Amino acid sequence: ANAAAKKAAAARKNAAATYKPILLGSNALYVLLRAANWQQAIQARQLVGSITLWILQYVSYQGILDDASTFSSNNNSDALAGGKYLDLLGLTIVIQFGTALWSNKFYWLLCIIPPVGLWTLYSTLKGSMPGSSDGNGTKQDAATPSESEEVTNRRQKRAEQRRQKLS
């Protein structure tokens, strides 16, 4: 258990080393761009928008760090740790530079966040209900006790095979 905690702490530290300079650099450039156009930057709407984006970036940064600490290093896929938080970070950076360079209409992209959040919540709740569809049009019924024992035995057998591979 201690080794897993050390591994998670190291992954979190590596993610922080990767994303902190990106965030600091992009926000420093954003502030410089806003300072160059200071008449527009001192508007109340612009200040509220900038603060909102910084809060969203902080939330996404914390989510990336949390996800990195739970992300499996044995995962052979090319997926990055961070998942939806990386998407949120990318969206906020696009909005920042879009509003600083072109138009405040880029703030309308923030309207993407609530529907995506609602869809995520819906799919999470729907997937956890017994008898829900598995996405292929077939119903998932609650497993009978003999089926659940069979599934448990198969999982244990696979876990044992993986341990033997790694040894």
mmCIF file with all atom_site columns, N, CA and C in Angstrom, residues 12 15 22 27 45 56-58 60 64 73 81 95 101 108 113 120 138 141 162 165:
data_model
loop_
_atom_site.group_PDB
_atom_site.id
_atom_site.type_symbol
_atom_site.label_atom_id
_atom_site.label_alt_id
_atom_site.label_comp_id
_atom_site.label_asym_id
_atom_site.label_entity_id
_atom_site.label_seq_id
_atom_site.pdbx_PDB_ins_code
_atom_site.Cartn_x
_atom_site.Cartn_y
_atom_site.Cartn_z
_atom_site.occupancy
_atom_site.B_iso_or_equiv
_atom_site.pdbx_formal_charge
_atom_site.auth_seq_id
_atom_site.auth_comp_id
_atom_site.auth_asym_id
_atom_site.auth_atom_id
_atom_site.pdbx_PDB_model_num
ATOM 1  N N  . ARG A 1 12  ? 1.645   12.380  -9.508  1.00 0.00 ? 12  ARG A N  1
ATOM 2  C CA . ARG A 1 12  ? 1.077   13.718  -9.290  1.00 0.00 ? 12  ARG A CA 1
ATOM 3  C C  . ARG A 1 12  ? 2.150   14.784  -9.462  1.00 0.00 ? 12  ARG A C  1
ATOM 4  N N  . ALA A 1 15  ? 2.924   15.184  -13.162 1.00 0.00 ? 15  ALA A N  1
ATOM 5  C CA . ALA A 1 15  ? 1.857   15.930  -13.838 1.00 0.00 ? 15  ALA A CA 1
ATOM 6  C C  . ALA A 1 15  ? 1.952   17.415  -13.503 1.00 0.00 ? 15  ALA A C  1
ATOM 7  N N  . ILE A 1 22  ? 2.867   25.214  -18.254 1.00 0.00 ? 22  ILE A N  1
ATOM 8  C CA . ILE A 1 22  ? 1.931   25.518  -19.339 1.00 0.00 ? 22  ILE A CA 1
ATOM 9  C C  . ILE A 1 22  ? 0.899   26.532  -18.857 1.00 0.00 ? 22  ILE A C  1
ATOM 10 N N  . ASN A 1 27  ? -1.166  31.896  -18.941 1.00 0.00 ? 27  ASN A N  1
ATOM 11 C CA . ASN A 1 27  ? -1.824  32.987  -18.212 1.00 0.00 ? 27  ASN A CA 1
ATOM 12 C C  . ASN A 1 27  ? -0.987  34.262  -18.224 1.00 0.00 ? 27  ASN A C  1
ATOM 13 N N  . ARG A 1 45  ? -17.558 43.083  -17.418 1.00 0.00 ? 45  ARG A N  1
ATOM 14 C CA . ARG A 1 45  ? -17.811 41.772  -18.040 1.00 0.00 ? 45  ARG A CA 1
ATOM 15 C C  . ARG A 1 45  ? -16.511 41.029  -18.301 1.00 0.00 ? 45  ARG A C  1
ATOM 16 N N  . LEU A 1 56  ? -11.950 28.072  -13.550 1.00 0.00 ? 56  LEU A N  1
ATOM 17 C CA . LEU A 1 56  ? -12.089 26.826  -14.310 1.00 0.00 ? 56  LEU A CA 1
ATOM 18 C C  . LEU A 1 56  ? -10.731 26.184  -14.577 1.00 0.00 ? 56  LEU A C  1
ATOM 19 N N  . GLN A 1 57  ? -9.713  26.997  -14.822 1.00 0.00 ? 57  GLN A N  1
ATOM 20 C CA . GLN A 1 57  ? -8.378  26.438  -15.028 1.00 0.00 ? 57  GLN A CA 1
ATOM 21 C C  . GLN A 1 57  ? -7.840  25.814  -13.743 1.00 0.00 ? 57  GLN A C  1
ATOM 22 N N  . TYR A 1 58  ? -8.104  26.442  -12.611 1.00 0.00 ? 58  TYR A N  1
ATOM 23 C CA . TYR A 1 58  ? -7.673  25.872  -11.334 1.00 0.00 ? 58  TYR A CA 1
ATOM 24 C C  . TYR A 1 58  ? -8.359  24.528  -11.088 1.00 0.00 ? 58  TYR A C  1
ATOM 25 N N  . SER A 1 60  ? -9.602  22.501  -13.351 1.00 0.00 ? 60  SER A N  1
ATOM 26 C CA . SER A 1 60  ? -9.081  21.511  -14.297 1.00 0.00 ? 60  SER A CA 1
ATOM 27 C C  . SER A 1 60  ? -7.677  21.064  -13.906 1.00 0.00 ? 60  SER A C  1
ATOM 28 N N  . ILE A 1 64  ? -6.661  17.275  -13.135 1.00 0.00 ? 64  ILE A N  1
ATOM 29 C CA . ILE A 1 64  ? -5.587  16.588  -13.861 1.00 0.00 ? 64  ILE A CA 1
ATOM 30 C C  . ILE A 1 64  ? -4.633  15.939  -12.868 1.00 0.00 ? 64  ILE A C  1
ATOM 31 N N  . SER A 1 73  ? -0.186  3.377   -14.519 1.00 0.00 ? 73  SER A N  1
ATOM 32 C CA . SER A 1 73  ? 1.020   3.462   -15.346 1.00 0.00 ? 73  SER A CA 1
ATOM 33 C C  . SER A 1 73  ? 1.196   2.209   -16.190 1.00 0.00 ? 73  SER A C  1
ATOM 34 N N  . ALA A 1 81  ? -3.272  11.141  -18.895 1.00 0.00 ? 81  ALA A N  1
ATOM 35 C CA . ALA A 1 81  ? -3.958  11.310  -17.623 1.00 0.00 ? 81  ALA A CA 1
ATOM 36 C C  . ALA A 1 81  ? -4.601  12.687  -17.622 1.00 0.00 ? 81  ALA A C  1
ATOM 37 N N  . ILE A 1 95  ? -10.731 29.844  -25.076 1.00 0.00 ? 95  ILE A N  1
ATOM 38 C CA . ILE A 1 95  ? -11.585 30.992  -24.777 1.00 0.00 ? 95  ILE A CA 1
ATOM 39 C C  . ILE A 1 95  ? -10.737 32.198  -24.380 1.00 0.00 ? 95  ILE A C  1
ATOM 40 N N  . LEU A 1 101 ? -7.648  38.050  -28.360 1.00 0.00 ? 101 LEU A N  1
ATOM 41 C CA . LEU A 1 101 ? -7.181  38.389  -29.705 1.00 0.00 ? 101 LEU A CA 1
ATOM 42 C C  . LEU A 1 101 ? -8.295  38.783  -30.668 1.00 0.00 ? 101 LEU A C  1
ATOM 43 N N  . TRP A 1 108 ? -19.079 32.541  -25.341 1.00 0.00 ? 108 TRP A N  1
ATOM 44 C CA . TRP A 1 108 ? -20.220 31.666  -25.591 1.00 0.00 ? 108 TRP A CA 1
ATOM 45 C C  . TRP A 1 108 ? -19.817 30.193  -25.574 1.00 0.00 ? 108 TRP A C  1
ATOM 46 N N  . ILE A 1 113 ? -20.067 23.636  -21.363 1.00 0.00 ? 113 ILE A N  1
ATOM 47 C CA . ILE A 1 113 ? -19.774 22.935  -20.108 1.00 0.00 ? 113 ILE A CA 1
ATOM 48 C C  . ILE A 1 113 ? -21.015 22.324  -19.446 1.00 0.00 ? 113 ILE A C  1
ATOM 49 N N  . THR A 1 120 ? -22.631 13.619  -18.675 1.00 0.00 ? 120 THR A N  1
ATOM 50 C CA . THR A 1 120 ? -21.772 12.761  -17.866 1.00 0.00 ? 120 THR A CA 1
ATOM 51 C C  . THR A 1 120 ? -22.536 12.235  -16.653 1.00 0.00 ? 120 THR A C  1
ATOM 52 N N  . THR A 1 138 ? -28.953 -4.001  -25.657 1.00 0.00 ? 138 THR A N  1
ATOM 53 C CA . THR A 1 138 ? -29.298 -5.145  -24.827 1.00 0.00 ? 138 THR A CA 1
ATOM 54 C C  . THR A 1 138 ? -29.405 -4.705  -23.387 1.00 0.00 ? 138 THR A C  1
ATOM 55 N N  . ASP A 1 141 ? -29.296 -7.282  -16.920 1.00 0.00 ? 141 ASP A N  1
ATOM 56 C CA . ASP A 1 141 ? -30.086 -7.667  -15.759 1.00 0.00 ? 141 ASP A CA 1
ATOM 57 C C  . ASP A 1 141 ? -29.157 -7.899  -14.589 1.00 0.00 ? 141 ASP A C  1
ATOM 58 N N  . ARG A 1 162 ? -2.140  -12.253 -14.847 1.00 0.00 ? 162 ARG A N  1
ATOM 59 C CA . ARG A 1 162 ? -1.391  -11.014 -14.988 1.00 0.00 ? 162 ARG A CA 1
ATOM 60 C C  . ARG A 1 162 ? -0.213  -10.974 -14.027 1.00 0.00 ? 162 ARG A C  1
ATOM 61 N N  . LYS A 1 165 ? 2.547   -13.044 -15.407 1.00 0.00 ? 165 LYS A N  1
ATOM 62 C CA . LYS A 1 165 ? 3.214   -12.385 -16.533 1.00 0.00 ? 165 LYS A CA 1
ATOM 63 C C  . LYS A 1 165 ? 4.244   -11.383 -16.033 1.00 0.00 ? 165 LYS A C  1
#
